[in-house]
């Protein structure tokens, strides 16, 4: 296989999976580690992929570019559902919990209609809508005010003031990306401020993130990895990433997607 053909095949794999490991490509194409790294360098120079430790991912948007909620909601639906189902097992009757904005937290909200005596604080319009669609007389939904973002989060000083006056048992936090260097990040500066307030209001922090969030970096850091008491992800998370995350968070939970 010619180098150009191999590079095209590598790019196709990355587009399908979101990212690949050098070791996997070496085995798949029967070439040396150095050859694969040269291929990835060529693709990176063309702006088609981003090189990361041990592999490459599909070139992402700028660190301040924020996809809308609808665009994000169709990505990794199976993984997000599995993560949400595991998170739902942590919610007990009578709790006060907070759900940040995000498509995975919105998936979690759809699973909470059977929990009696629950109070949910959120700055997410889709999360509140999901709970309002299946109302319970013994559930309370607190939706903050604020400035609406492309991801349908309510942000700014109004949202921060509302959250800062509250205390909750658990916060389920969705994130745009994470890495060892930057921690949990978001592409929206205002949303970062609200998420920090949510963390400050919570007794325990549970972060929900599928495998595509690894080494994705937004402009603003919300918190370091070690701030998470529990981190729930799917089995697509690379082994070395699991090791790194597991060494820093309180508990790493990896769910299978069937």
PDB file of C-alpha atoms in Angstrom:
ATOM      1  CA  UNK A   1       0.000   0.000   0.000  1.00  0.00           C
ATOM      2  CA  UNK A   2       1.313   3.418  -0.936  1.00  0.00           C
ATOM      3  CA  UNK A   3       1.751   6.025   1.788  1.00  0.00           C
ATOM      4  CA  UNK A   4      -1.046   8.201   0.415  1.00  0.00           C
ATOM      5  CA  UNK A   5      -3.442   5.249   0.318  1.00  0.00           C
ATOM      6  CA  UNK A   6      -2.542   4.308   3.876  1.00  0.00           C
ATOM      7  CA  UNK A   7      -3.034   7.884   5.070  1.00  0.00           C
ATOM      8  CA  UNK A   8      -6.455   7.989   3.433  1.00  0.00           C
ATOM      9  CA  UNK A   9      -7.392   4.720   5.152  1.00  0.00           C
ATOM     10  CA  UNK A  10      -6.116   6.050   8.491  1.00  0.00           C
ATOM     11  CA  UNK A  11      -8.191   9.206   8.090  1.00  0.00           C
ATOM     12  CA  UNK A  12     -11.281   7.117   7.321  1.00  0.00           C
ATOM     13  CA  UNK A  13     -10.726   5.122  10.518  1.00  0.00           C
ATOM     14  CA  UNK A  14     -10.351   8.282  12.579  1.00  0.00           C
ATOM     15  CA  UNK A  15     -13.532   9.707  11.076  1.00  0.00           C
ATOM     16  CA  UNK A  16     -15.403   6.517  11.968  1.00  0.00           C
ATOM     17  CA  UNK A  17     -14.091   6.194  15.510  1.00  0.00           C
ATOM     18  CA  UNK A  18     -13.202   9.742  16.480  1.00  0.00           C
ATOM     19  CA  UNK A  19      -9.656   8.651  17.313  1.00  0.00           C
ATOM     20  CA  UNK A  20      -7.128   5.826  16.935  1.00  0.00           C
ATOM     21  CA  UNK A  21      -4.074   4.490  18.725  1.00  0.00           C
ATOM     22  CA  UNK A  22      -0.683   4.211  17.025  1.00  0.00           C
ATOM     23  CA  UNK A  23      -0.409   0.615  18.237  1.00  0.00           C
ATOM     24  CA  UNK A  24      -3.722  -0.277  16.578  1.00  0.00           C
ATOM     25  CA  UNK A  25      -2.615   1.266  13.276  1.00  0.00           C
ATOM     26  CA  UNK A  26       0.733  -0.549  13.393  1.00  0.00           C
ATOM     27  CA  UNK A  27      -1.089  -3.862  13.782  1.00  0.00           C
ATOM     28  CA  UNK A  28      -3.741  -3.071  11.189  1.00  0.00           C
ATOM     29  CA  UNK A  29      -1.404  -1.921   8.427  1.00  0.00           C
ATOM     30  CA  UNK A  30       1.624  -4.075   9.228  1.00  0.00           C
ATOM     31  CA  UNK A  31       4.096  -1.195   9.208  1.00  0.00           C
ATOM     32  CA  UNK A  32       6.443   0.255  11.778  1.00  0.00           C
ATOM     33  CA  UNK A  33       5.584   2.610  14.612  1.00  0.00           C
ATOM     34  CA  UNK A  34       7.720   5.294  12.960  1.00  0.00           C
ATOM     35  CA  UNK A  35       5.854   4.943   9.648  1.00  0.00           C
ATOM     36  CA  UNK A  36       2.486   5.420  11.335  1.00  0.00           C
ATOM     37  CA  UNK A  37       3.762   8.440  13.242  1.00  0.00           C
ATOM     38  CA  UNK A  38       4.969   9.975   9.962  1.00  0.00           C
ATOM     39  CA  UNK A  39       1.532   9.338   8.444  1.00  0.00           C
ATOM     40  CA  UNK A  40      -0.154  11.056  11.376  1.00  0.00           C
ATOM     41  CA  UNK A  41       2.275  13.957  11.116  1.00  0.00           C
ATOM     42  CA  UNK A  42       1.311  14.426   7.444  1.00  0.00           C
ATOM     43  CA  UNK A  43      -2.405  14.367   8.307  1.00  0.00           C
ATOM     44  CA  UNK A  44      -1.866  16.772  11.204  1.00  0.00           C
ATOM     45  CA  UNK A  45       0.060  19.210   8.984  1.00  0.00           C
ATOM     46  CA  UNK A  46      -2.915  19.203   6.613  1.00  0.00           C
ATOM     47  CA  UNK A  47      -5.208  20.083   9.522  1.00  0.00           C
ATOM     48  CA  UNK A  48      -7.175  16.841   9.240  1.00  0.00           C
ATOM     49  CA  UNK A  49      -6.269  15.278  12.588  1.00  0.00           C
ATOM     50  CA  UNK A  50      -4.972  16.332  15.974  1.00  0.00           C
ATOM     51  CA  UNK A  51      -2.028  14.352  17.319  1.00  0.00           C
ATOM     52  CA  UNK A  52      -2.431  13.266  20.927  1.00  0.00           C
ATOM     53  CA  UNK A  53      -0.317  11.128  23.200  1.00  0.00           C
ATOM     54  CA  UNK A  54      -0.179   7.649  21.654  1.00  0.00           C
ATOM     55  CA  UNK A  55      -2.437   8.359  18.685  1.00  0.00           C
ATOM     56  CA  UNK A  56      -4.597  10.915  16.918  1.00  0.00           C
ATOM     57  CA  UNK A  57      -8.129  12.270  16.951  1.00  0.00           C
ATOM     58  CA  UNK A  58     -10.224  13.954  14.311  1.00  0.00           C
ATOM     59  CA  UNK A  59      -9.309  17.623  14.122  1.00  0.00           C
ATOM     60  CA  UNK A  60     -11.786  19.439  16.312  1.00  0.00           C
ATOM     61  CA  UNK A  61     -13.147  22.959  16.318  1.00  0.00           C
ATOM     62  CA  UNK A  62     -11.411  25.850  18.051  1.00  0.00           C
ATOM     63  CA  UNK A  63     -11.374  25.862  21.830  1.00  0.00           C
ATOM     64  CA  UNK A  64     -13.982  28.631  21.931  1.00  0.00           C
ATOM     65  CA  UNK A  65     -16.338  27.117  19.340  1.00  0.00           C
ATOM     66  CA  UNK A  66     -19.513  25.801  20.961  1.00  0.00           C
ATOM     67  CA  UNK A  67     -21.819  23.378  19.103  1.00  0.00           C
ATOM     68  CA  UNK A  68     -25.534  23.803  19.680  1.00  0.00           C
ATOM     69  CA  UNK A  69     -27.554  21.390  21.843  1.00  0.00           C
ATOM     70  CA  UNK A  70     -29.303  19.818  18.844  1.00  0.00           C
ATOM     71  CA  UNK A  71     -25.999  19.101  17.094  1.00  0.00           C
ATOM     72  CA  UNK A  72     -24.505  17.503  20.205  1.00  0.00           C
ATOM     73  CA  UNK A  73     -27.595  15.482  21.034  1.00  0.00           C
ATOM     74  CA  UNK A  74     -27.182  13.187  18.002  1.00  0.00           C
ATOM     75  CA  UNK A  75     -23.581  12.258  18.871  1.00  0.00           C
ATOM     76  CA  UNK A  76     -22.713   9.082  20.824  1.00  0.00           C
ATOM     77  CA  UNK A  77     -26.354   8.499  21.772  1.00  0.00           C
ATOM     78  CA  UNK A  78     -25.807   4.892  22.868  1.00  0.00           C
ATOM     79  CA  UNK A  79     -22.854   5.800  25.070  1.00  0.00           C
ATOM     80  CA  UNK A  80     -24.639   8.764  26.626  1.00  0.00           C
ATOM     81  CA  UNK A  81     -27.690   6.656  27.423  1.00  0.00           C
ATOM     82  CA  UNK A  82     -25.567   3.985  29.116  1.00  0.00           C
ATOM     83  CA  UNK A  83     -23.719   6.611  31.151  1.00  0.00           C
ATOM     84  CA  UNK A  84     -27.005   8.252  32.148  1.00  0.00           C
ATOM     85  CA  UNK A  85     -28.491   4.905  33.234  1.00  0.00           C
ATOM     86  CA  UNK A  86     -25.525   4.266  35.525  1.00  0.00           C
ATOM     87  CA  UNK A  87     -25.720   7.785  36.936  1.00  0.00           C
ATOM     88  CA  UNK A  88     -29.430   7.348  37.666  1.00  0.00           C
ATOM     89  CA  UNK A  89     -28.640   4.498  40.080  1.00  0.00           C
ATOM     90  CA  UNK A  90     -26.933   7.050  42.338  1.00  0.00           C
ATOM     91  CA  UNK A  91     -30.089   9.132  42.785  1.00  0.00           C
ATOM     92  CA  UNK A  92     -32.168   8.281  45.865  1.00  0.00           C
ATOM     93  CA  UNK A  93     -35.595   9.465  47.035  1.00  0.00           C
ATOM     94  CA  UNK A  94     -35.527  12.717  48.983  1.00  0.00           C
ATOM     95  CA  UNK A  95     -32.250  13.934  47.532  1.00  0.00           C
ATOM     96  CA  UNK A  96     -31.494  17.410  46.273  1.00  0.00           C
ATOM     97  CA  UNK A  97     -29.372  17.125  43.138  1.00  0.00           C
ATOM     98  CA  UNK A  98     -28.068  19.448  40.459  1.00  0.00           C
ATOM     99  CA  UNK A  99     -27.749  18.733  36.753  1.00  0.00           C
ATOM    100  CA  UNK A 100     -25.560  20.956  34.634  1.00  0.00           C
ATOM    101  CA  UNK A 101     -26.276  21.703  30.995  1.00  0.00           C
ATOM    102  CA  UNK A 102     -25.365  18.986  28.499  1.00  0.00           C
ATOM    103  CA  UNK A 103     -26.800  16.224  26.384  1.00  0.00           C
ATOM    104  CA  UNK A 104     -25.751  13.437  28.774  1.00  0.00           C
ATOM    105  CA  UNK A 105     -27.303  15.207  31.750  1.00  0.00           C
ATOM    106  CA  UNK A 106     -30.438  15.731  29.651  1.00  0.00           C
ATOM    107  CA  UNK A 107     -30.511  11.973  29.034  1.00  0.00           C
ATOM    108  CA  UNK A 108     -30.209  11.458  32.797  1.00  0.00           C
ATOM    109  CA  UNK A 109     -33.150  13.798  33.429  1.00  0.00           C
ATOM    110  CA  UNK A 110     -35.449  11.528  31.396  1.00  0.00           C
ATOM    111  CA  UNK A 111     -34.692   8.669  33.811  1.00  0.00           C
ATOM    112  CA  UNK A 112     -35.647  10.434  37.044  1.00  0.00           C
ATOM    113  CA  UNK A 113     -39.439  10.451  36.823  1.00  0.00           C
ATOM    114  CA  UNK A 114     -39.766   7.523  39.237  1.00  0.00           C
ATOM    115  CA  UNK A 115     -37.690   9.067  42.044  1.00  0.00           C
ATOM    116  CA  UNK A 116     -40.047  10.458  44.672  1.00  0.00           C
ATOM    117  CA  UNK A 117     -39.316  13.478  46.815  1.00  0.00           C
ATOM    118  CA  UNK A 118     -36.570  14.639  44.461  1.00  0.00           C
ATOM    119  CA  UNK A 119     -35.430  18.248  44.097  1.00  0.00           C
ATOM    120  CA  UNK A 120     -33.493  19.051  40.915  1.00  0.00           C
ATOM    121  CA  UNK A 121     -31.545  22.272  40.435  1.00  0.00           C
ATOM    122  CA  UNK A 122     -30.456  22.985  36.871  1.00  0.00           C
ATOM    123  CA  UNK A 123     -29.300  25.757  34.566  1.00  0.00           C
ATOM    124  CA  UNK A 124     -30.299  23.665  31.537  1.00  0.00           C
ATOM    125  CA  UNK A 125     -33.505  24.357  29.621  1.00  0.00           C
ATOM    126  CA  UNK A 126     -33.587  20.826  28.058  1.00  0.00           C
ATOM    127  CA  UNK A 127     -33.065  19.222  31.482  1.00  0.00           C
ATOM    128  CA  UNK A 128     -35.949  21.206  32.951  1.00  0.00           C
ATOM    129  CA  UNK A 129     -38.127  20.393  29.916  1.00  0.00           C
ATOM    130  CA  UNK A 130     -37.420  16.667  30.303  1.00  0.00           C
ATOM    131  CA  UNK A 131     -38.564  16.783  33.922  1.00  0.00           C
ATOM    132  CA  UNK A 132     -41.609  18.926  33.146  1.00  0.00           C
ATOM    133  CA  UNK A 133     -42.740  16.424  30.501  1.00  0.00           C
ATOM    134  CA  UNK A 134     -43.102  13.745  33.197  1.00  0.00           C
ATOM    135  CA  UNK A 135     -44.111  15.773  36.251  1.00  0.00           C
ATOM    136  CA  UNK A 136     -44.522  14.406  39.767  1.00  0.00           C
ATOM    137  CA  UNK A 137     -46.323  16.266  42.525  1.00  0.00           C
ATOM    138  CA  UNK A 138     -43.551  15.347  44.959  1.00  0.00           C
ATOM    139  CA  UNK A 139     -40.694  16.560  42.755  1.00  0.00           C
ATOM    140  CA  UNK A 140     -39.377  20.120  42.637  1.00  0.00           C
ATOM    141  CA  UNK A 141     -37.510  21.517  39.649  1.00  0.00           C
ATOM    142  CA  UNK A 142     -35.497  24.692  40.183  1.00  0.00           C
ATOM    143  CA  UNK A 143     -34.488  26.336  36.889  1.00  0.00           C
ATOM    144  CA  UNK A 144     -32.076  29.228  37.240  1.00  0.00           C
ATOM    145  CA  UNK A 145     -32.472  32.387  35.240  1.00  0.00           C
ATOM    146  CA  UNK A 146     -29.634  33.779  33.200  1.00  0.00           C
ATOM    147  CA  UNK A 147     -28.198  34.334  29.743  1.00  0.00           C
ATOM    148  CA  UNK A 148     -28.908  31.531  27.279  1.00  0.00           C
ATOM    149  CA  UNK A 149     -25.955  29.923  25.454  1.00  0.00           C
ATOM    150  CA  UNK A 150     -25.873  27.851  22.200  1.00  0.00           C
ATOM    151  CA  UNK A 151     -25.983  24.701  24.334  1.00  0.00           C
ATOM    152  CA  UNK A 152     -29.216  25.918  25.987  1.00  0.00           C
ATOM    153  CA  UNK A 153     -27.506  26.623  29.301  1.00  0.00           C
ATOM    154  CA  UNK A 154     -28.477  29.594  31.459  1.00  0.00           C
ATOM    155  CA  UNK A 155     -25.399  31.491  32.570  1.00  0.00           C
ATOM    156  CA  UNK A 156     -24.147  34.787  33.967  1.00  0.00           C
ATOM    157  CA  UNK A 157     -24.544  36.574  37.315  1.00  0.00           C
ATOM    158  CA  UNK A 158     -28.247  35.770  37.714  1.00  0.00           C
ATOM    159  CA  UNK A 159     -27.624  32.021  37.382  1.00  0.00           C
ATOM    160  CA  UNK A 160     -24.539  32.167  39.592  1.00  0.00           C
ATOM    161  CA  UNK A 161     -26.371  34.050  42.344  1.00  0.00           C
ATOM    162  CA  UNK A 162     -29.251  31.561  42.338  1.00  0.00           C
ATOM    163  CA  UNK A 163     -26.943  28.550  42.551  1.00  0.00           C
ATOM    164  CA  UNK A 164     -24.649  30.042  45.193  1.00  0.00           C
ATOM    165  CA  UNK A 165     -27.560  30.253  47.639  1.00  0.00           C
ATOM    166  CA  UNK A 166     -28.281  26.511  47.416  1.00  0.00           C
ATOM    167  CA  UNK A 167     -26.826  23.230  48.687  1.00  0.00           C
ATOM    168  CA  UNK A 168     -27.283  19.860  46.960  1.00  0.00           C
ATOM    169  CA  UNK A 169     -26.260  16.277  47.654  1.00  0.00           C
ATOM    170  CA  UNK A 170     -24.962  15.454  44.166  1.00  0.00           C
ATOM    171  CA  UNK A 171     -23.976  17.402  41.083  1.00  0.00           C
ATOM    172  CA  UNK A 172     -24.038  15.594  37.752  1.00  0.00           C
ATOM    173  CA  UNK A 173     -21.731  17.609  35.533  1.00  0.00           C
ATOM    174  CA  UNK A 174     -21.493  17.282  31.769  1.00  0.00           C
ATOM    175  CA  UNK A 175     -18.291  18.602  30.186  1.00  0.00           C
ATOM    176  CA  UNK A 176     -17.131  19.595  26.713  1.00  0.00           C
ATOM    177  CA  UNK A 177     -13.758  17.908  27.181  1.00  0.00           C
ATOM    178  CA  UNK A 178     -11.053  16.797  29.565  1.00  0.00           C
ATOM    179  CA  UNK A 179      -7.317  16.243  29.635  1.00  0.00           C
ATOM    180  CA  UNK A 180      -4.681  15.751  32.333  1.00  0.00           C
ATOM    181  CA  UNK A 181      -3.227  19.204  31.671  1.00  0.00           C
ATOM    182  CA  UNK A 182      -6.437  21.257  31.472  1.00  0.00           C
ATOM    183  CA  UNK A 183      -8.851  19.257  33.610  1.00  0.00           C
ATOM    184  CA  UNK A 184     -12.561  19.503  32.753  1.00  0.00           C
ATOM    185  CA  UNK A 185     -13.229  22.242  30.206  1.00  0.00           C
ATOM    186  CA  UNK A 186     -15.929  24.133  28.315  1.00  0.00           C
ATOM    187  CA  UNK A 187     -15.846  26.403  25.248  1.00  0.00           C
ATOM    188  CA  UNK A 188     -18.059  28.974  27.002  1.00  0.00           C
ATOM    189  CA  UNK A 189     -16.545  31.322  29.589  1.00  0.00           C
ATOM    190  CA  UNK A 190     -19.894  32.149  31.205  1.00  0.00           C
ATOM    191  CA  UNK A 191     -20.814  28.479  31.460  1.00  0.00           C
ATOM    192  CA  UNK A 192     -17.518  27.763  33.214  1.00  0.00           C
ATOM    193  CA  UNK A 193     -18.445  30.240  35.936  1.00  0.00           C
ATOM    194  CA  UNK A 194     -21.852  28.684  36.495  1.00  0.00           C
ATOM    195  CA  UNK A 195     -20.376  25.183  36.585  1.00  0.00           C
ATOM    196  CA  UNK A 196     -17.886  26.262  39.250  1.00  0.00           C
ATOM    197  CA  UNK A 197     -20.802  27.576  41.312  1.00  0.00           C
ATOM    198  CA  UNK A 198     -22.596  24.242  40.884  1.00  0.00           C
ATOM    199  CA  UNK A 199     -19.491  22.417  42.118  1.00  0.00           C
ATOM    200  CA  UNK A 200     -19.323  24.741  45.126  1.00  0.00           C
ATOM    201  CA  UNK A 201     -22.952  23.989  45.982  1.00  0.00           C
ATOM    202  CA  UNK A 202     -22.580  20.192  45.839  1.00  0.00           C
ATOM    203  CA  UNK A 203     -21.477  17.732  48.479  1.00  0.00           C
ATOM    204  CA  UNK A 204     -20.253  15.305  45.771  1.00  0.00           C
ATOM    205  CA  UNK A 205     -19.318  15.827  42.125  1.00  0.00           C
ATOM    206  CA  UNK A 206     -20.173  13.195  39.501  1.00  0.00           C
ATOM    207  CA  UNK A 207     -18.785  13.926  36.019  1.00  0.00           C
ATOM    208  CA  UNK A 208     -20.452  12.325  32.989  1.00  0.00           C
ATOM    209  CA  UNK A 209     -18.360  12.158  29.805  1.00  0.00           C
ATOM    210  CA  UNK A 210     -18.209   9.745  26.885  1.00  0.00           C
ATOM    211  CA  UNK A 211     -14.898   8.669  25.368  1.00  0.00           C
ATOM    212  CA  UNK A 212     -14.892  11.355  22.654  1.00  0.00           C
ATOM    213  CA  UNK A 213     -14.364  14.024  25.321  1.00  0.00           C
ATOM    214  CA  UNK A 214     -10.856  12.746  26.085  1.00  0.00           C
ATOM    215  CA  UNK A 215      -8.179  15.240  24.964  1.00  0.00           C
ATOM    216  CA  UNK A 216     -10.870  17.664  23.758  1.00  0.00           C
ATOM    217  CA  UNK A 217     -10.024  21.050  25.201  1.00  0.00           C
ATOM    218  CA  UNK A 218     -12.321  24.046  25.618  1.00  0.00           C
ATOM    219  CA  UNK A 219     -11.117  27.555  26.351  1.00  0.00           C
ATOM    220  CA  UNK A 220     -12.101  27.564  30.035  1.00  0.00           C
ATOM    221  CA  UNK A 221     -11.189  25.090  32.767  1.00  0.00           C
ATOM    222  CA  UNK A 222     -14.052  24.218  35.093  1.00  0.00           C
ATOM    223  CA  UNK A 223     -12.095  22.104  37.579  1.00  0.00           C
ATOM    224  CA  UNK A 224      -9.106  19.747  37.734  1.00  0.00           C
ATOM    225  CA  UNK A 225      -9.683  16.020  37.245  1.00  0.00           C
ATOM    226  CA  UNK A 226      -9.119  15.347  40.944  1.00  0.00           C
ATOM    227  CA  UNK A 227     -12.193  17.438  41.808  1.00  0.00           C
ATOM    228  CA  UNK A 228     -14.460  14.603  40.620  1.00  0.00           C
ATOM    229  CA  UNK A 229     -15.645  12.192  43.297  1.00  0.00           C
ATOM    230  CA  UNK A 230     -16.994   9.896  40.568  1.00  0.00           C
ATOM    231  CA  UNK A 231     -16.273   9.874  36.826  1.00  0.00           C
ATOM    232  CA  UNK A 232     -18.610   7.845  34.603  1.00  0.00           C
ATOM    233  CA  UNK A 233     -17.606   7.054  31.031  1.00  0.00           C
ATOM    234  CA  UNK A 234     -18.098   4.356  28.402  1.00  0.00           C
ATOM    235  CA  UNK A 235     -15.941   1.415  27.345  1.00  0.00           C
ATOM    236  CA  UNK A 236     -14.674   3.328  24.329  1.00  0.00           C
ATOM    237  CA  UNK A 237     -12.360   5.305  26.595  1.00  0.00           C
ATOM    238  CA  UNK A 238      -8.768   4.235  25.747  1.00  0.00           C
ATOM    239  CA  UNK A 239      -6.928   2.111  28.290  1.00  0.00           C
ATOM    240  CA  UNK A 240      -4.209   4.664  28.962  1.00  0.00           C
ATOM    241  CA  UNK A 241      -6.835   7.370  29.435  1.00  0.00           C
ATOM    242  CA  UNK A 242      -8.640   5.165  31.958  1.00  0.00           C
ATOM    243  CA  UNK A 243      -5.381   4.747  33.857  1.00  0.00           C
ATOM    244  CA  UNK A 244      -4.731   8.479  33.924  1.00  0.00           C
ATOM    245  CA  UNK A 245      -8.283   9.350  34.909  1.00  0.00           C
ATOM    246  CA  UNK A 246      -8.460   6.554  37.484  1.00  0.00           C
ATOM    247  CA  UNK A 247      -5.332   7.861  39.210  1.00  0.00           C
ATOM    248  CA  UNK A 248      -6.848  11.313  39.669  1.00  0.00           C
ATOM    249  CA  UNK A 249     -10.598  10.999  40.252  1.00  0.00           C
ATOM    250  CA  UNK A 250     -12.146   9.502  43.368  1.00  0.00           C
ATOM    251  CA  UNK A 251     -13.838   6.632  41.506  1.00  0.00           C
ATOM    252  CA  UNK A 252     -13.787   5.670  37.842  1.00  0.00           C
ATOM    253  CA  UNK A 253     -16.880   3.893  36.485  1.00  0.00           C
ATOM    254  CA  UNK A 254     -16.772   2.427  32.971  1.00  0.00           C
ATOM    255  CA  UNK A 255     -20.080   1.289  31.491  1.00  0.00           C
ATOM    256  CA  UNK A 256     -20.600  -1.136  28.640  1.00  0.00           C
ATOM    257  CA  UNK A 257     -22.862  -0.123  25.777  1.00  0.00           C
ATOM    258  CA  UNK A 258     -23.966  -3.576  24.638  1.00  0.00           C
TER     259      UNK A 258
END
